[in-house]
Coordinates of C-alpha atoms and ligand atoms in Angstrom, one line a residue:
X61 CA 31.2 72.5 195.9
X62 CA 27.6 73.3 196.4
X63 CA 24.9 72.0 194.1
X64 CA 23.6 74.4 191.5
X65 CA 20.2 74.6 193.0
X66 CA 21.5 76.4 196.0
X67 CA 22.9 79.1 193.8
X68 CA 19.6 80.0 192.3
X69 CA 20.2 78.3 188.9
X70 CA 17.6 75.6 189.0
X71 CA 15.0 76.4 191.6
X72 CA 12.2 74.0 192.4
X73 CA 8.7 75.3 192.6
X74 CA 6.2 73.8 195.0
X75 CA 3.4 76.1 194.2
X76 CA 2.4 78.1 191.1
X77 CA 2.9 81.8 191.4
X78 CA 0.1 84.0 192.6
X79 CA -1.9 85.5 189.8
X80 CA -1.2 89.1 188.8
X81 CA -4.0 91.7 188.8
X82 CA -6.9 90.9 186.4
X83 CA -6.2 94.2 184.7
X84 CA -3.0 92.7 183.2
X85 CA -5.1 90.4 181.1
X86 CA -8.0 92.7 180.3
X87 CA -8.7 92.7 176.6
X88 CA -9.8 96.3 176.0
X89 CA -8.0 98.2 178.6
X90 CA -4.3 97.8 179.0
X91 CA -3.5 99.4 182.3
X92 CA -0.1 101.0 183.1
X93 CA 2.5 98.8 184.8
X94 CA 2.4 99.9 188.5
X95 CA 5.8 99.7 190.1
X96 CA 6.7 100.2 193.8
X97 CA 10.2 101.3 194.6
X98 CA 11.2 101.1 198.2
X99 CA 14.0 103.4 199.0
X100 CA 13.2 105.3 195.8
X101 CA 14.3 108.7 197.3
X102 CA 17.9 107.5 197.8
X103 CA 20.9 107.7 195.5
X104 CA 20.3 104.6 193.4
X105 CA 16.5 104.6 193.9
X106 CA 16.0 108.0 192.5
X107 CA 18.0 107.2 189.3
X108 CA 15.9 104.1 188.9
X109 CA 12.8 106.3 189.3
X110 CA 14.1 108.6 186.6
X111 CA 14.7 105.7 184.2
X112 CA 11.4 104.0 184.8
X113 CA 9.4 107.3 184.5
X114 CA 10.8 107.6 181.0
X115 CA 8.4 104.9 180.0
X116 CA 5.0 106.4 179.7
X117 CA 3.4 103.0 180.5
X118 CA 4.8 103.0 184.0
X119 CA 3.2 104.4 187.1
X120 CA 5.7 104.7 190.0
X121 CA 5.1 104.6 193.7
X122 CA 8.0 105.4 195.9
X123 CA 8.0 104.5 199.6
X124 CA 10.9 105.9 201.6
X125 CA 11.4 106.9 205.3
X126 CA 14.0 109.5 204.2
X127 CA 16.6 108.2 206.7
X128 CA 19.3 108.5 204.0
X129 CA 17.1 109.4 201.0
X130 CA 15.8 112.8 200.2
X131 CA 12.7 114.3 198.5
X132 CA 15.1 116.6 196.8
X133 CA 16.2 113.7 194.6
X134 CA 12.7 113.3 193.3
X135 CA 11.5 116.9 193.1
X136 CA 11.2 116.8 189.4
X137 CA 8.5 114.1 189.6
X138 CA 6.5 115.4 192.6
X139 CA 3.1 116.3 191.3
X140 CA 3.4 114.2 188.2
X141 CA 0.2 112.2 187.5
X142 CA 2.2 108.9 187.1
X143 CA 4.2 109.4 190.2
X144 CA 3.4 109.0 193.9
X145 CA 5.7 109.5 196.9
X146 CA 4.8 107.9 200.3
X147 CA 6.7 108.4 203.6
X148 CA 6.8 104.9 204.7
X149 CA 9.2 102.7 206.7
X150 CA 9.3 99.2 205.2
X151 CA 9.5 97.6 208.7
X152 CA 5.8 98.4 208.7
X153 CA 3.4 96.6 206.3
X154 CA 2.4 98.4 203.2
X155 CA -0.8 97.8 201.2
X156 CA -0.6 98.9 197.6
X157 CA -1.8 97.3 194.3
X158 CA 1.4 96.9 192.2
X159 CA 2.8 94.7 189.5
X160 CA 6.5 95.0 190.3
X161 CA 8.4 95.8 193.4
X162 CA 12.0 97.0 193.4
X163 CA 13.0 96.6 197.0
X164 CA 16.0 98.9 197.7
X165 CA 15.2 100.3 201.1
X166 CA 18.1 100.0 203.5
X167 CA 20.9 102.4 204.4
X168 CA 23.9 101.3 202.3
X169 CA 26.8 103.4 203.4
X170 CA 28.8 101.7 206.3
X171 CA 28.5 104.8 208.5
X172 CA 24.8 104.9 208.1
X173 CA 24.1 101.2 208.4
X174 CA 26.3 100.9 211.5
X175 CA 24.6 104.0 213.1
X176 CA 21.6 101.9 214.2
X177 CA 22.5 98.3 213.5
X178 CA 19.3 96.9 215.1
X179 CA 17.2 99.0 212.8
X180 CA 19.4 98.0 209.8
X181 CA 18.8 94.3 210.4
X182 CA 15.1 95.0 211.0
X183 CA 14.9 96.8 207.7
X184 CA 16.6 93.9 205.9
X185 CA 14.6 91.1 207.6
X186 CA 11.2 92.6 208.5
X187 CA 11.3 95.0 205.6
X188 CA 12.0 92.2 203.1
X189 CA 9.3 90.0 204.8
X190 CA 6.8 92.8 204.4
X191 CA 7.6 93.4 200.8
X192 CA 7.5 89.6 200.1
X193 CA 4.1 89.5 201.8
X194 CA 2.9 92.3 199.6
X195 CA 4.3 90.6 196.5
X196 CA 2.5 87.4 197.4
X197 CA -0.8 89.1 198.1
X198 CA -0.9 91.1 194.8
X199 CA 1.1 88.6 192.6
X200 CA 3.9 91.1 191.9
X201 CA 7.4 90.3 190.8
X202 CA 9.9 91.4 193.4
X203 CA 13.5 92.4 193.0
X204 CA 15.8 92.7 196.0
X205 CA 18.9 94.8 195.8
X206 CA 21.4 92.7 197.7
X207 CA 25.0 93.6 198.0
X208 CA 28.6 92.5 197.3
X209 CA 28.9 92.6 201.1
X210 CA 27.3 89.1 201.2
X211 CA 30.8 87.9 200.1
X212 CA 32.3 89.5 203.3
X213 CA 36.1 89.6 203.1
X214 CA 36.2 87.3 200.1
X215 CA 38.8 84.5 199.8
X216 CA 37.9 84.0 196.1
X217 CA 38.8 86.8 193.7
X218 CA 37.0 88.0 191.6
X219 CA 33.7 86.9 193.2
X220 CA 31.3 84.8 191.2
X221 CA 27.7 84.3 192.3
X222 CA 28.5 80.7 193.3
X223 CA 30.9 81.9 196.0
X224 CA 29.3 81.6 199.4
X225 CA 31.3 84.3 201.1
X226 CA 33.4 84.8 204.2
X227 CA 31.3 86.8 206.5
X228 CA 31.8 87.6 210.2
X229 CA 28.4 86.9 211.7
X230 CA 29.0 88.9 214.9
X231 CA 31.0 91.8 213.5
X232 CA 30.0 95.5 213.2
X233 CA 29.1 95.0 209.5
X234 CA 26.9 92.0 210.1
X235 CA 23.8 94.0 210.5
X236 CA 24.1 94.8 206.8
X237 CA 25.9 91.8 205.3
X238 CA 24.1 89.1 207.3
X239 CA 20.9 91.1 207.0
X240 CA 21.1 91.0 203.3
X241 CA 22.0 87.3 203.4
X242 CA 18.8 86.6 205.3
X243 CA 16.9 88.8 202.9
X244 CA 18.2 86.6 200.0
X245 CA 17.2 83.5 202.0
X246 CA 13.7 84.9 202.5
X247 CA 13.4 85.7 198.8
X248 CA 14.3 82.1 197.8
X249 CA 12.1 80.6 200.4
X250 CA 9.1 82.6 199.2
X251 CA 10.0 81.6 195.7
X252 CA 10.2 77.9 196.5
X253 CA 7.3 77.8 199.0
X254 CA 4.8 80.2 197.4
X255 CA 6.0 80.3 193.8
X256 CA 6.8 84.1 193.9
X257 CA 8.6 85.6 191.0
X258 CA 11.8 86.9 192.5
X259 CA 15.0 88.7 191.2
X260 CA 18.1 89.3 193.3
X261 CA 20.9 91.7 192.3
X262 CA 24.1 91.8 194.2
X263 CA 25.3 95.4 193.9
X264 CA 28.9 96.3 194.0
X265 CA 30.3 99.7 194.9
X266 CA 28.4 102.4 193.0
X267 CA 28.9 106.1 192.5
X268 CA 27.4 109.0 190.7
X269 CA 25.3 112.1 191.0
X270 CA 23.1 112.4 194.1
X271 CA 25.4 110.5 196.4
X272 CA 25.1 112.2 199.7
X273 CA 28.2 114.3 200.2
X274 CA 28.5 113.3 203.8
X275 CA 27.6 109.6 203.4
X276 CA 31.1 108.5 204.2
X277 CA 31.7 106.3 201.2
X278 CA 35.1 106.6 199.6
X279 CA 34.3 108.4 196.3
X280 CA 32.2 111.1 197.9
X281 CA 34.5 111.4 200.8
X282 CA 37.6 112.0 198.7
X283 CA 35.9 114.5 196.4
X284 CA 34.4 116.4 199.3
X285 CA 37.8 116.4 201.0
X286 CA 39.6 117.6 197.9
X287 CA 37.1 120.4 197.3
X288 CA 37.5 121.5 200.9
X289 CA 41.2 121.4 200.7
X290 CA 41.4 118.8 203.4
X291 CA 43.7 115.7 203.4
X292 CA 42.3 112.7 201.6
X293 CA 41.8 110.1 204.3
X294 CA 42.9 106.7 203.0
X295 CA 42.1 104.0 205.5
X296 CA 45.0 101.7 206.2
X297 CA 46.5 99.8 204.4
X298 CA 45.3 101.6 201.3
X299 CA 46.0 98.5 199.2
X300 CA 42.4 97.2 199.7
X301 CA 40.6 97.2 196.4
X302 CA 37.1 98.1 195.2
X303 CA 35.5 98.2 191.8
X304 CA 33.3 101.2 191.1
X305 CA 30.2 101.2 188.9
X306 CA 28.6 104.3 187.5
X307 CA 24.9 104.6 188.6
X308 CA 23.4 104.7 185.1
X309 CA 25.0 101.4 184.3
X310 CA 23.8 99.9 187.4
X311 CA 20.2 101.1 186.9
X312 CA 20.3 99.6 183.4
X313 CA 21.3 96.2 184.9
X314 CA 18.6 96.4 187.5
X315 CA 15.9 96.9 184.9
X316 CA 17.2 94.2 182.7
X317 CA 17.2 91.8 185.6
X318 CA 13.6 92.7 186.5
X319 CA 12.4 92.3 183.0
X320 CA 14.5 89.1 182.3
X321 CA 13.7 85.5 183.2
X322 CA 16.5 84.7 185.6
X323 CA 15.9 84.9 189.3
X324 CA 19.6 85.7 190.1
X325 CA 21.4 86.3 192.3
X326 CA 23.4 88.3 189.7
X327 CA 26.4 90.4 190.4
X328 CA 26.0 94.0 189.1
X329 CA 29.2 96.0 189.2
X330 CA 32.1 97.2 187.2
X331 CA 35.1 94.9 187.2
X332 CA 37.6 97.8 186.9
X333 CA 39.5 97.3 190.2
X334 CA 41.3 100.1 192.1
X335 CA 43.2 100.3 195.3
X336 CA 42.1 103.1 197.6
X337 CA 45.5 104.7 197.2
X338 CA 45.0 104.7 193.4
X339 CA 41.6 106.3 193.8
X340 CA 43.0 109.0 196.2
X341 CA 45.7 109.8 193.6
X342 CA 43.1 110.1 190.8
X343 CA 40.9 112.4 192.8
X344 CA 43.9 114.5 193.9
X345 CA 45.1 114.8 190.3
X346 CA 41.6 115.8 189.0
X347 CA 40.5 118.2 191.7
X348 CA 43.3 119.6 193.8
X349 CA 46.8 118.4 192.9
X350 CA 48.3 120.0 196.0
X351 CA 46.1 118.2 198.5
X352 CA 47.6 115.8 201.0
X353 CA 46.9 112.1 201.2
X354 CA 46.7 110.9 204.8
X355 CA 46.7 107.3 206.1
X356 CA 44.1 106.8 208.8
X357 CA 43.0 103.8 210.9
X358 CA 40.6 101.4 209.2
X359 CA 37.3 100.1 210.5
X360 CA 36.9 96.4 211.6
X361 CA 36.1 93.7 209.0
X362 CA 36.8 96.0 206.0
X363 CA 37.0 93.6 203.0
X364 CA 40.5 93.5 201.6
X365 CA 39.5 93.0 198.0
X366 CA 36.4 93.2 195.9
X367 CA 35.8 92.7 192.2
X368 CA 32.7 91.3 190.6
X369 CA 32.8 88.4 188.2
X370 CA 30.1 89.5 185.8
X371 CA 30.1 86.5 183.4
X372 CA 26.5 85.6 184.5
X373 CA 25.2 89.2 184.0
X374 CA 26.8 89.2 180.5
X375 CA 25.3 85.8 179.6
X376 CA 21.8 86.0 181.0
X377 CA 21.1 89.8 180.9
X378 CA 23.4 90.8 178.0
X379 CA 24.6 93.5 180.5
X380 CA 28.0 95.0 181.1
X381 CA 29.0 98.4 182.4
X382 CA 29.9 101.1 179.8
X383 CA 31.3 103.9 181.9
X384 CA 34.8 103.6 183.2
X385 CA 35.7 105.2 186.5
X386 CA 38.7 107.0 185.2
X387 CA 36.9 108.7 182.2
X388 CA 33.9 109.2 184.2
X389 CA 35.5 110.6 187.3
X390 CA 36.2 113.6 185.1
X391 CA 32.6 113.8 184.2
X392 CA 31.3 113.1 187.6
X393 CA 33.4 115.7 189.3
X394 CA 32.6 118.2 186.6
X395 CA 28.9 117.8 186.9
X396 CA 28.7 117.4 190.6
X397 CA 30.7 120.4 191.6
X398 CA 27.6 122.5 191.6
X399 CA 25.6 120.1 193.8
X400 CA 28.4 119.5 196.2
X401 CA 29.0 123.2 196.5
X402 CA 25.3 123.8 197.0
X403 CA 25.1 121.3 199.8
X404 CA 28.3 122.6 201.3
X405 CA 27.1 126.2 201.2
X406 CA 23.8 125.1 202.6
X407 CA 25.4 123.3 205.5
X408 CA 27.4 126.5 206.1
X409 CA 30.0 124.8 208.2
X410 CA 32.7 127.3 207.2
X411 CA 34.4 124.6 205.1
X412 CA 33.7 126.1 201.8
X413 CA 36.9 126.3 199.8
X414 CA 37.9 129.4 197.8
X415 CA 37.2 127.6 194.7
X416 CA 33.6 127.0 195.6
X417 CA 33.1 130.5 197.0
X418 CA 34.4 132.1 193.9
X419 CA 32.7 130.0 191.3
X420 CA 29.9 127.9 192.8
X421 CA 27.9 129.9 195.3
X422 CA 24.4 130.8 194.4
X423 CA 25.3 134.5 194.7
X424 CA 27.8 134.2 191.9
X425 CA 26.0 132.4 189.2
X426 CA 27.6 134.5 186.5
X427 CA 31.1 133.5 187.6
X428 CA 29.9 130.0 187.6
X429 CA 28.5 130.1 184.1
X430 CA 31.7 131.8 182.9
X431 CA 33.8 129.1 184.6
X432 CA 31.8 126.4 182.9
X433 CA 31.9 128.2 179.6
X434 CA 35.6 128.4 179.9
X435 CA 35.6 124.7 180.6
X436 CA 33.5 124.1 177.5
X437 CA 35.8 126.2 175.4
X438 CA 38.8 124.3 176.7
X439 CA 37.2 121.3 175.1
X440 CA 37.1 119.6 178.5
X441 CA 33.4 118.9 178.8
X442 CA 32.7 118.7 175.1
X443 CA 35.3 116.1 174.6
X444 CA 33.9 114.1 177.5
X445 CA 30.5 114.4 176.0
X446 CA 31.7 113.2 172.7
X447 CA 33.6 110.4 174.3
X448 CA 30.6 109.1 176.2
X449 CA 29.5 105.9 174.7
X450 CA 25.8 106.4 174.5
X451 CA 23.2 109.1 174.3
X452 CA 21.6 108.4 177.6
X453 CA 25.0 109.1 179.3
X454 CA 25.3 112.4 177.4
X455 CA 21.8 113.2 178.2
X456 CA 22.3 112.5 181.9
X457 CA 25.4 114.6 182.0
X458 CA 23.8 117.6 180.4
X459 CA 20.7 117.3 182.4
X460 CA 22.7 117.2 185.6
X461 CA 24.8 120.2 184.5
X462 CA 21.8 122.3 183.7
X463 CA 19.7 121.2 186.6
X464 CA 22.5 122.2 188.9
X465 CA 22.8 125.6 187.3
X466 CA 19.1 126.1 187.4
X467 CA 19.0 125.2 191.0
X468 CA 21.8 127.5 191.8
X469 CA 19.6 130.4 191.0
X470 CA 18.4 131.8 194.2
X471 CA 17.4 135.3 193.1
X472 CA 15.5 133.8 190.3
X473 CA 14.4 136.9 188.5
X474 CA 18.0 138.1 188.4
X475 CA 19.6 134.8 187.9
X476 CA 17.4 133.6 185.2
X477 CA 18.7 135.9 182.5
X478 CA 22.2 134.6 183.3
X479 CA 20.9 131.1 183.2
X480 CA 19.2 131.6 179.9
X481 CA 22.2 133.2 178.4
X482 CA 24.4 130.5 179.8
X483 CA 22.1 127.8 178.4
X484 CA 22.2 129.4 175.0
X485 CA 26.0 129.9 175.1
X486 CA 26.3 126.2 175.8
X487 CA 24.0 125.4 172.9
X488 CA 25.9 127.6 170.5
X489 CA 29.2 126.1 171.5
X490 CA 27.8 122.6 171.1
X491 CA 26.3 123.6 167.8
X492 CA 29.6 125.0 166.5
X493 CA 31.7 122.2 167.8
X494 CA 29.4 119.3 167.0
X495 CA 29.8 118.0 163.5
X496 CA 26.6 115.9 163.4
X497 CA 23.1 116.9 164.3
X498 CA 22.4 113.5 165.6
X499 CA 24.6 114.1 168.6
X500 CA 22.9 117.3 169.3
X501 CA 19.5 115.9 169.0
X502 CA 20.1 113.3 171.7
X503 CA 20.5 116.2 174.1
X504 CA 17.0 117.3 173.6
X505 CA 15.1 114.3 174.7
X506 CA 15.3 115.0 178.4
X507 CA 13.1 112.8 180.6
X508 CA 11.3 115.8 181.9
X509 CA 9.6 116.1 178.5
X510 CA 7.4 113.2 179.6
X511 CA 5.7 115.5 182.0
X512 CA 4.2 117.2 179.0
X513 CA 4.0 114.3 176.6
X514 CA 5.8 116.0 173.7
X515 CA 9.3 115.7 172.3
X516 CA 10.4 118.9 173.8
X517 CA 13.3 119.5 176.1
X518 CA 14.2 120.6 179.6
X519 CA 15.4 124.1 178.6
X520 CA 12.2 125.1 176.9
X521 CA 10.2 123.7 179.8
X522 CA 12.4 125.3 182.4
X523 CA 12.4 128.6 180.6
X524 CA 8.6 128.6 180.0
X525 CA 8.1 127.8 183.7
X526 CA 10.2 130.7 184.7
X527 CA 8.6 133.0 182.2
X528 CA 5.2 132.2 183.5
X529 CA 6.2 132.3 187.1
X530 CA 8.3 135.4 187.1
X531 CA 6.7 137.7 184.5
X532 CA 9.7 140.0 185.0
X533 CA 10.1 142.4 182.2
X534 CA 13.9 142.0 181.8
X535 CA 13.5 138.3 181.7
X536 CA 10.7 138.5 179.3
X537 CA 12.7 140.8 177.0
X538 CA 15.9 138.8 177.3
X539 CA 14.3 135.5 176.4
X540 CA 12.6 136.4 173.2
X541 CA 15.7 138.2 172.0
X542 CA 17.4 134.8 172.0
X543 CA 14.5 132.8 170.7
X544 CA 15.8 132.4 167.2
X545 CA 18.3 129.9 168.5
X546 CA 15.4 127.7 169.6
X547 CA 14.1 127.6 166.0
X548 CA 17.5 126.7 164.6
X549 CA 17.7 124.0 167.1
X550 CA 14.2 122.8 166.4
X551 CA 13.2 123.3 169.9
X552 CA 9.8 124.9 169.5
X553 CA 6.8 123.6 171.2
X554 CA 3.1 124.2 171.5
X555 CA 3.6 125.1 175.1
X556 CA 6.1 127.7 174.3
X557 CA 3.7 129.1 171.7
X558 CA 0.8 129.3 174.2
X559 CA 3.1 130.9 176.7
X560 CA 4.2 133.6 174.2
X561 CA 0.5 134.1 173.2
X562 CA -0.2 134.8 176.8
X563 CA 2.2 137.7 176.7
X564 CA 1.2 138.8 173.3
X565 CA -2.5 138.9 173.8
X566 CA -4.1 142.1 174.9
X567 CA -6.5 141.7 177.9
X568 CA -4.8 138.5 179.1
X569 CA -4.4 138.2 182.9
X570 CA -0.7 138.9 182.5
X571 CA -1.1 141.9 180.3
X572 CA 2.4 142.9 179.8
X573 CA 4.3 146.1 179.0
X574 CA 4.1 147.1 175.4
X575 CA 7.8 146.2 174.9
X576 CA 7.2 142.7 176.1
X577 CA 4.2 142.4 174.0
X578 CA 6.2 143.4 170.9
X579 CA 9.0 141.0 171.8
X580 CA 6.5 138.1 172.2
X581 CA 4.9 138.9 168.9
X582 CA 8.2 139.0 167.2
X583 CA 9.1 135.7 168.7
X584 CA 5.8 134.2 167.5
X585 CA 6.5 135.6 164.1
X586 CA 9.9 133.9 164.0
X587 CA 8.8 130.6 165.5
X588 CA 5.3 130.2 164.1
X589 CA 4.8 132.4 161.1
X590 CA 1.2 133.5 160.6
X591 CA -0.4 131.4 157.9
X592 CA 1.8 128.4 158.3
X593 CA 0.7 127.5 161.7
X594 CA -2.7 125.9 162.3
X595 CA -3.7 128.6 164.8
X596 CA -3.2 131.3 162.2
X597 CA -6.8 132.6 162.7
X598 CA -6.4 133.2 166.4
X599 CA -3.1 134.8 165.7
X600 CA -4.6 136.9 163.0
X601 CA -7.5 138.0 165.3
X602 CA -5.1 139.2 168.0
X603 CA -2.8 140.8 165.5
X604 CA -5.6 142.7 163.9
X605 CA -6.1 144.4 167.3
X606 CA -2.7 146.0 166.7
X607 CA -2.8 148.3 163.7
X608 CA 0.9 148.2 163.3
X609 CA 0.8 144.5 162.5
X610 CA -2.0 144.8 159.9
X611 CA 0.1 145.0 156.8
X612 CA 2.3 141.9 157.6
X613 CA -0.6 139.9 159.1
X614 CA -2.9 140.5 156.1
X615 CA -0.2 139.8 153.7
X616 CA 0.7 136.5 155.4
X617 CA -3.0 135.6 155.6
X618 CA -3.5 136.2 151.9
X619 CA -0.4 134.1 151.1
X620 CA -1.7 131.4 153.4
X621 CA -5.0 131.3 151.7
X622 CA -3.6 131.6 148.2
X623 CA -0.9 128.9 148.6
X624 CA -3.2 125.8 148.9
X625 CA -5.3 127.0 146.0
X626 CA -2.2 127.6 143.8
X627 CA -0.7 124.2 144.7
X628 CA -4.0 122.3 144.1
X629 CA -4.3 124.1 140.7
X630 CA -0.7 123.0 139.9
X631 CA -1.4 119.5 140.9
X632 CA -4.5 119.4 138.8
X633 CA -2.7 120.7 135.8
X634 CA 0.1 118.2 136.1
X635 CA -2.2 115.2 136.7
X636 CA -4.3 116.2 133.6
X637 CA -1.1 116.6 131.6
X638 CA 0.1 113.2 132.6
X639 CA -3.2 111.6 131.6
X640 CA -3.2 113.3 128.2
X641 CA 0.5 112.4 127.6
X642 CA -0.2 108.7 128.3
X643 CA -1.1 106.7 125.2
X644 CA -4.6 105.2 125.6
X645 CA -4.5 101.5 126.3
X646 CA -6.9 99.1 124.7
Ligands
UDX751 O1 37.4 108.1 203.7 C1 37.5 106.9 203.4 C2 36.4 106.0 203.3 C3 36.6 104.7 202.9 N1 37.8 104.3 202.6 C4 38.0 102.9 202.2 O2 37.4 102.7 200.9 C5 36.9 101.4 200.8 C6 35.4 101.5 200.4 O3 34.6 102.0 201.4 P1 33.1 102.5 201.2 O4 32.7 103.0 202.5 O5 33.0 103.4 200.1 O6 32.3 101.2 200.8 P2 32.4 99.6 201.2 O7 33.0 98.9 200.1 O8 33.0 99.5 202.6 O9 30.9 99.3 201.3 C7 30.1 99.3 200.1 O10 30.0 98.0 199.7 C8 29.1 97.7 198.7 C9 27.8 98.3 199.0 O11 26.8 97.3 198.9 C10 27.7 99.0 200.3 O12 26.4 99.6 200.3 C11 28.8 100.0 200.3 O13 28.7 100.8 201.4 C12 37.1 100.7 202.1 O14 38.2 99.9 202.0 C13 37.4 101.8 203.1 O15 38.3 101.4 204.1 C14 38.9 105.1 202.7 O16 40.0 104.7 202.5 N2 38.7 106.4 203.1

């Protein structure tokens, strides 16, 4: 048995760590934490970006060469003042001032990492060396995302971090598993030799939104095949096992590891173990019960079993996964249908199944929203929402759902009305079905709200964006007609109000048709009644330009002015009464 020190438990330090930036210790100016994420445009990286951007104290720099990642995964952050995206290959040095480095960059799917094995090993070795050099230079803490593949075809089951693995050093997978093993070695050598603050996560199989539909991994493969009506290709013998972790759980683990005090390596994965045949059966049952399951030849060195021992993660990070594959497969399939369909339609390979063509194509948004509405009515999604353990999972689900629908809208002017009505339908259904407001309220704190720094939500922002961009009369009329729901749901924001003013104000650059102007005024009346809102004077000024609003405006204004006088009078009377009633003390 190896000594503990070789497993990262008691590392010896020969040098003190390099000092972090002086700004960290400045007394009067607390700078934001600047975080570099290599591979941040990929599947896991982009989810990590989303989570870290939720903290307003973080500035994120993403470096990605887009080999497997995509700008699309980050499009909601592009242009954000706390976010920067750089096209960069980690095999080249990178000079940036950062406090933390999440080093994720490397193709992770077997078909991609085997595609150019020399490049894969360069990414793991030279890429990690470059990032360690950077961490050393700027005194940053660095986290490496290693992999369960360092255990190779494991002879110990489940795999604890102390297991040294059973890896073929000259096999077709070695570029990745040996590459990651060297990367781990480099991390520990820099830690011992230069005192660098390091963290190592060994990631087990992960799945979730934004997985590339064609990345060849088993979950995305089976779902895509089922959607296309093709046989599910189980690689022989089908009894090999994997344990699948949902991406939100994984990201949570990564952040805990970075923030914690343990260097790792720490296994991050879900111990729920499935054979590939079981997984195929699950996908078949959920998506297309009549699809065939076909046994195909396997690739060399495929591990026969894999399941993380997460005792260490539980002990040192207080972490364990919350989402179960079986429950979540429902959710995942539900929410990803739109994206998968979009990608499939975009690739126009003639593989689009009838299901997708009828319900998911961008030309048929209405059918799509009806289909989802039916789903909601059948209690399918709502039950899953209620079943989800925590608010961030619910939030992610809804966010994905609506983002997909929003993105489906090609003919935006036409589609938006449908999108809006769909969004409201969903809200109404949720409102009716949900017994507690608390549940509903969790839906409204979408991360995108940080873009605007107020507790608003993605619907309002999306809708405002569209209103401002499109300025189409039907949209402008449709939206205000539904606006009362926003008030009921407490979803009003200053930005919305400003937007409505821009349509209501005469002489504004977007001077609208009279009907739109009326609709905007009515909405403003509902949401921000004159007199009660601090900008009542501006409102009154504009309203006075419209004679037909004079009676209500003046009345509201008088009420507004009279109210505080009346209340202070009452207060005065009561306080004087109280003083008189009190017996005088000596
Ligand atoms: O179509 C398919 C694809 C894959 N499989 C099987 O499904 C299992 C899982 O294969 P995947 O390609 O999804 O993933 P692997 O477990 O081989 O590699 C994974 O390991 C952990 C991560 O760190 C790696 O990045 C990831 O690729 C394998 O046994 C494979 O033979 C099928 O049966 N059919």
